[in-house]
Amino acid sequence: MADSDPKIRQLLGELRDVDKNRRRTAVMKLGMIGGDEAVRALIQTVKNDHEDLIVRGRAALMLGKIGNAQAVDPLIKALDAPGFQTPLFAAQALGELGDIRAVGPLQAALNTNSDKLREAALNALKRLGHDPYNMPNAFSEYLEAEGDLDLDLER
């Protein structure tokens, strides 16, 4: 479906509804449809500190399903969001997106008090092909991907 589709416009309207259950459903439907407009709306939802925690969590989950790299930075920030669903689904989504920028933040999430978030971060790191117990290599690769460090690991 194209971004100008009436169904997407309807879902974007539902995303602004006062009824959190309608917003919860809207984020799931937007994630199933995908497209640039849906990605932008889901990113804004994840970033909205005043949004219902379940709505934010589902938006993070759906960003992983869509697979758009624009979601990486907002999902990294969502690892520190309140509640448990948003950080949990953000970690899962980062594993699905497969972007190396997530390695360092996912490593940091291993130190959380939440067993579920630690497990999600561990699984995401495994999906990214990183040994979570080999922090120096994973961290240096993260810094290199960010452009903060230029390492020749073949030396």
PDB file of C-alpha atoms in Angstrom:
ATOM      1  CA  MET A   1       0.000   0.000   0.000  1.00  0.00           C
ATOM      2  CA  ALA A   2       1.179   3.488  -0.776  1.00  0.00           C
ATOM      3  CA  ASP A   3       1.762   6.042   1.953  1.00  0.00           C
ATOM      4  CA  SER A   4      -1.137   8.138   0.617  1.00  0.00           C
ATOM      5  CA  ASP A   5      -3.536   5.249   1.159  1.00  0.00           C
ATOM      6  CA  PRO A   6      -6.737   6.217   3.016  1.00  0.00           C
ATOM      7  CA  LYS A   7      -6.197   3.315   5.439  1.00  0.00           C
ATOM      8  CA  ILE A   8      -2.873   4.770   6.562  1.00  0.00           C
ATOM      9  CA  ARG A   9      -4.437   8.213   6.998  1.00  0.00           C
ATOM     10  CA  GLN A  10      -7.170   6.609   9.104  1.00  0.00           C
ATOM     11  CA  LEU A  11      -4.611   4.801  11.267  1.00  0.00           C
ATOM     12  CA  LEU A  12      -2.605   7.997  11.727  1.00  0.00           C
ATOM     13  CA  GLY A  13      -5.788   9.607  13.002  1.00  0.00           C
ATOM     14  CA  GLU A  14      -6.385   6.696  15.373  1.00  0.00           C
ATOM     15  CA  LEU A  15      -2.848   7.141  16.648  1.00  0.00           C
ATOM     16  CA  ARG A  16      -3.964  10.557  17.962  1.00  0.00           C
ATOM     17  CA  ASP A  17      -7.169   9.196  19.531  1.00  0.00           C
ATOM     18  CA  VAL A  18      -7.743   9.766  23.251  1.00  0.00           C
ATOM     19  CA  ASP A  19      -8.574   6.062  23.637  1.00  0.00           C
ATOM     20  CA  LYS A  20      -5.303   4.262  24.336  1.00  0.00           C
ATOM     21  CA  ASN A  21      -6.766   0.964  23.106  1.00  0.00           C
ATOM     22  CA  ARG A  22      -7.359   2.499  19.671  1.00  0.00           C
ATOM     23  CA  ARG A  23      -3.782   3.810  19.667  1.00  0.00           C
ATOM     24  CA  ARG A  24      -2.495   0.365  20.700  1.00  0.00           C
ATOM     25  CA  THR A  25      -4.316  -1.211  17.764  1.00  0.00           C
ATOM     26  CA  ALA A  26      -3.262   1.552  15.365  1.00  0.00           C
ATOM     27  CA  VAL A  27       0.464   1.045  16.003  1.00  0.00           C
ATOM     28  CA  MET A  28       0.150  -2.678  15.322  1.00  0.00           C
ATOM     29  CA  LYS A  29      -1.735  -2.081  12.071  1.00  0.00           C
ATOM     30  CA  LEU A  30       0.735   0.600  10.956  1.00  0.00           C
ATOM     31  CA  GLY A  31       3.566  -1.834  11.585  1.00  0.00           C
ATOM     32  CA  MET A  32       1.883  -4.501   9.483  1.00  0.00           C
ATOM     33  CA  ILE A  33       1.334  -2.067   6.610  1.00  0.00           C
ATOM     34  CA  GLY A  34       4.750  -0.395   6.790  1.00  0.00           C
ATOM     35  CA  GLY A  35       5.957   2.406   4.552  1.00  0.00           C
ATOM     36  CA  ASP A  36       7.746   5.669   5.225  1.00  0.00           C
ATOM     37  CA  GLU A  37       4.765   7.456   6.748  1.00  0.00           C
ATOM     38  CA  ALA A  38       4.125   4.561   9.127  1.00  0.00           C
ATOM     39  CA  VAL A  39       7.799   4.472  10.142  1.00  0.00           C
ATOM     40  CA  ARG A  40       7.796   8.202  10.902  1.00  0.00           C
ATOM     41  CA  ALA A  41       4.624   7.880  12.988  1.00  0.00           C
ATOM     42  CA  LEU A  42       5.953   4.860  14.898  1.00  0.00           C
ATOM     43  CA  ILE A  43       9.253   6.618  15.610  1.00  0.00           C
ATOM     44  CA  GLN A  44       7.382   9.636  16.973  1.00  0.00           C
ATOM     45  CA  THR A  45       5.301   7.305  19.127  1.00  0.00           C
ATOM     46  CA  VAL A  46       8.384   5.598  20.578  1.00  0.00           C
ATOM     47  CA  LYS A  47       9.922   8.998  21.334  1.00  0.00           C
ATOM     48  CA  ASN A  48       6.773  10.405  22.989  1.00  0.00           C
ATOM     49  CA  ASP A  49       7.413  10.428  26.745  1.00  0.00           C
ATOM     50  CA  HIS A  50       3.725  11.129  27.420  1.00  0.00           C
ATOM     51  CA  GLU A  51       2.412   8.162  25.441  1.00  0.00           C
ATOM     52  CA  ASP A  52       0.906   5.069  27.046  1.00  0.00           C
ATOM     53  CA  LEU A  53       3.725   2.625  27.817  1.00  0.00           C
ATOM     54  CA  ILE A  54       2.044  -0.241  25.964  1.00  0.00           C
ATOM     55  CA  VAL A  55       1.547   1.943  22.880  1.00  0.00           C
ATOM     56  CA  ARG A  56       5.245   2.895  22.971  1.00  0.00           C
ATOM     57  CA  GLY A  57       6.295  -0.711  23.434  1.00  0.00           C
ATOM     58  CA  ARG A  58       4.188  -1.909  20.533  1.00  0.00           C
ATOM     59  CA  ALA A  59       5.538   0.884  18.337  1.00  0.00           C
ATOM     60  CA  ALA A  60       9.086  -0.286  19.125  1.00  0.00           C
ATOM     61  CA  LEU A  61       8.125  -3.869  18.320  1.00  0.00           C
ATOM     62  CA  MET A  62       6.630  -2.886  14.971  1.00  0.00           C
ATOM     63  CA  LEU A  63       9.661  -0.792  14.008  1.00  0.00           C
ATOM     64  CA  GLY A  64      11.709  -3.966  14.267  1.00  0.00           C
ATOM     65  CA  LYS A  65       9.231  -5.821  12.074  1.00  0.00           C
ATOM     66  CA  ILE A  66       9.319  -3.098   9.406  1.00  0.00           C
ATOM     67  CA  GLY A  67      13.117  -3.113   9.356  1.00  0.00           C
ATOM     68  CA  ASN A  68      13.814   0.542   8.532  1.00  0.00           C
ATOM     69  CA  ALA A  69      17.269   1.771   9.619  1.00  0.00           C
ATOM     70  CA  GLN A  70      15.829   5.196  10.539  1.00  0.00           C
ATOM     71  CA  ALA A  71      14.498   3.516  13.673  1.00  0.00           C
ATOM     72  CA  VAL A  72      17.908   2.536  15.094  1.00  0.00           C
ATOM     73  CA  ASP A  73      18.698   5.726  17.035  1.00  0.00           C
ATOM     74  CA  PRO A  74      15.187   6.144  18.501  1.00  0.00           C
ATOM     75  CA  LEU A  75      15.192   2.466  19.498  1.00  0.00           C
ATOM     76  CA  ILE A  76      18.584   2.838  21.177  1.00  0.00           C
ATOM     77  CA  LYS A  77      17.180   5.735  23.210  1.00  0.00           C
ATOM     78  CA  ALA A  78      14.089   3.629  23.987  1.00  0.00           C
ATOM     79  CA  LEU A  79      16.274   1.113  25.825  1.00  0.00           C
ATOM     80  CA  ASP A  80      16.154   3.613  28.715  1.00  0.00           C
ATOM     81  CA  ALA A  81      12.405   4.303  28.509  1.00  0.00           C
ATOM     82  CA  PRO A  82      10.215   3.795  31.583  1.00  0.00           C
ATOM     83  CA  GLY A  83       8.290   0.586  32.087  1.00  0.00           C
ATOM     84  CA  PHE A  84       9.402  -2.763  30.770  1.00  0.00           C
ATOM     85  CA  GLN A  85       7.688  -3.159  27.397  1.00  0.00           C
ATOM     86  CA  THR A  86       9.328  -0.307  25.515  1.00  0.00           C
ATOM     87  CA  PRO A  87      12.927  -1.237  26.449  1.00  0.00           C
ATOM     88  CA  LEU A  88      12.188  -4.939  25.959  1.00  0.00           C
ATOM     89  CA  PHE A  89      10.682  -4.492  22.501  1.00  0.00           C
ATOM     90  CA  ALA A  90      13.338  -1.910  21.586  1.00  0.00           C
ATOM     91  CA  ALA A  91      16.051  -4.488  22.323  1.00  0.00           C
ATOM     92  CA  GLN A  92      14.248  -7.113  20.244  1.00  0.00           C
ATOM     93  CA  ALA A  93      13.770  -4.643  17.397  1.00  0.00           C
ATOM     94  CA  LEU A  94      17.445  -3.661  17.439  1.00  0.00           C
ATOM     95  CA  GLY A  95      18.366  -7.315  17.053  1.00  0.00           C
ATOM     96  CA  GLU A  96      16.034  -7.598  14.075  1.00  0.00           C
ATOM     97  CA  LEU A  97      17.395  -4.439  12.441  1.00  0.00           C
ATOM     98  CA  GLY A  98      20.940  -5.813  12.546  1.00  0.00           C
ATOM     99  CA  ASP A  99      22.702  -2.445  12.835  1.00  0.00           C
ATOM    100  CA  ILE A 100      26.072  -2.486  14.586  1.00  0.00           C
ATOM    101  CA  ARG A 101      25.344   0.871  16.264  1.00  0.00           C
ATOM    102  CA  ALA A 102      23.138  -1.089  18.664  1.00  0.00           C
ATOM    103  CA  VAL A 103      25.958  -3.264  20.021  1.00  0.00           C
ATOM    104  CA  GLY A 104      27.259  -0.881  22.708  1.00  0.00           C
ATOM    105  CA  PRO A 105      23.822   0.133  24.013  1.00  0.00           C
ATOM    106  CA  LEU A 106      22.682  -3.502  24.040  1.00  0.00           C
ATOM    107  CA  GLN A 107      25.831  -4.425  25.967  1.00  0.00           C
ATOM    108  CA  ALA A 108      24.929  -1.713  28.493  1.00  0.00           C
ATOM    109  CA  ALA A 109      21.400  -3.136  28.763  1.00  0.00           C
ATOM    110  CA  LEU A 110      22.913  -6.376  30.050  1.00  0.00           C
ATOM    111  CA  ASN A 111      23.544  -4.496  33.316  1.00  0.00           C
ATOM    112  CA  THR A 112      19.891  -3.683  33.957  1.00  0.00           C
ATOM    113  CA  ASN A 113      17.879  -5.040  36.871  1.00  0.00           C
ATOM    114  CA  SER A 114      15.255  -6.452  34.508  1.00  0.00           C
ATOM    115  CA  ASP A 115      15.764 -10.133  33.726  1.00  0.00           C
ATOM    116  CA  LYS A 116      13.545  -9.850  30.644  1.00  0.00           C
ATOM    117  CA  LEU A 117      15.464  -6.880  29.248  1.00  0.00           C
ATOM    118  CA  ARG A 118      18.798  -8.615  29.888  1.00  0.00           C
ATOM    119  CA  GLU A 119      17.523 -11.686  28.040  1.00  0.00           C
ATOM    120  CA  ALA A 120      16.223  -9.576  25.137  1.00  0.00           C
ATOM    121  CA  ALA A 121      19.527  -7.676  24.923  1.00  0.00           C
ATOM    122  CA  LEU A 122      21.494 -10.937  24.992  1.00  0.00           C
ATOM    123  CA  ASN A 123      19.349 -12.423  22.211  1.00  0.00           C
ATOM    124  CA  ALA A 124      19.665  -9.226  20.164  1.00  0.00           C
ATOM    125  CA  LEU A 125      23.444  -9.290  20.516  1.00  0.00           C
ATOM    126  CA  LYS A 126      23.505 -12.909  19.382  1.00  0.00           C
ATOM    127  CA  ARG A 127      21.402 -11.965  16.337  1.00  0.00           C
ATOM    128  CA  LEU A 128      23.955  -9.254  15.606  1.00  0.00           C
ATOM    129  CA  GLY A 129      26.683 -11.895  15.713  1.00  0.00           C
ATOM    130  CA  HIS A 130      28.431 -10.534  18.803  1.00  0.00           C
ATOM    131  CA  ASP A 131      29.709 -12.409  21.803  1.00  0.00           C
ATOM    132  CA  PRO A 132      28.189 -10.418  24.648  1.00  0.00           C
ATOM    133  CA  TYR A 133      30.975 -11.540  26.939  1.00  0.00           C
ATOM    134  CA  ASN A 134      33.643 -10.101  24.654  1.00  0.00           C
ATOM    135  CA  MET A 135      32.937  -6.451  25.477  1.00  0.00           C
ATOM    136  CA  PRO A 136      36.217  -4.928  24.224  1.00  0.00           C
ATOM    137  CA  ASN A 137      35.709  -6.155  20.642  1.00  0.00           C
ATOM    138  CA  ALA A 138      32.010  -5.334  20.538  1.00  0.00           C
ATOM    139  CA  PHE A 139      32.577  -1.892  22.047  1.00  0.00           C
ATOM    140  CA  SER A 140      35.423  -1.015  19.684  1.00  0.00           C
ATOM    141  CA  GLU A 141      33.305  -2.108  16.710  1.00  0.00           C
ATOM    142  CA  TYR A 142      30.484   0.095  17.989  1.00  0.00           C
ATOM    143  CA  LEU A 143      32.819   3.087  18.299  1.00  0.00           C
ATOM    144  CA  GLU A 144      34.232   2.439  14.844  1.00  0.00           C
ATOM    145  CA  ALA A 145      30.708   2.315  13.387  1.00  0.00           C
ATOM    146  CA  GLU A 146      29.979   5.645  15.089  1.00  0.00           C
ATOM    147  CA  GLY A 147      33.132   7.134  13.579  1.00  0.00           C
ATOM    148  CA  ASP A 148      34.666   7.840  16.990  1.00  0.00           C
ATOM    149  CA  LEU A 149      37.442   5.325  16.573  1.00  0.00           C
ATOM    150  CA  ASP A 150      39.237   3.958  13.549  1.00  0.00           C
ATOM    151  CA  LEU A 151      40.613   0.527  14.330  1.00  0.00           C
ATOM    152  CA  ASP A 152      42.324  -1.893  12.046  1.00  0.00           C
ATOM    153  CA  LEU A 153      41.413  -5.143  13.792  1.00  0.00           C
ATOM    154  CA  GLU A 154      43.524  -7.150  11.344  1.00  0.00           C
ATOM    155  CA  ARG A 155      46.831  -5.815  12.734  1.00  0.00           C
TER     156      ARG A 155
END
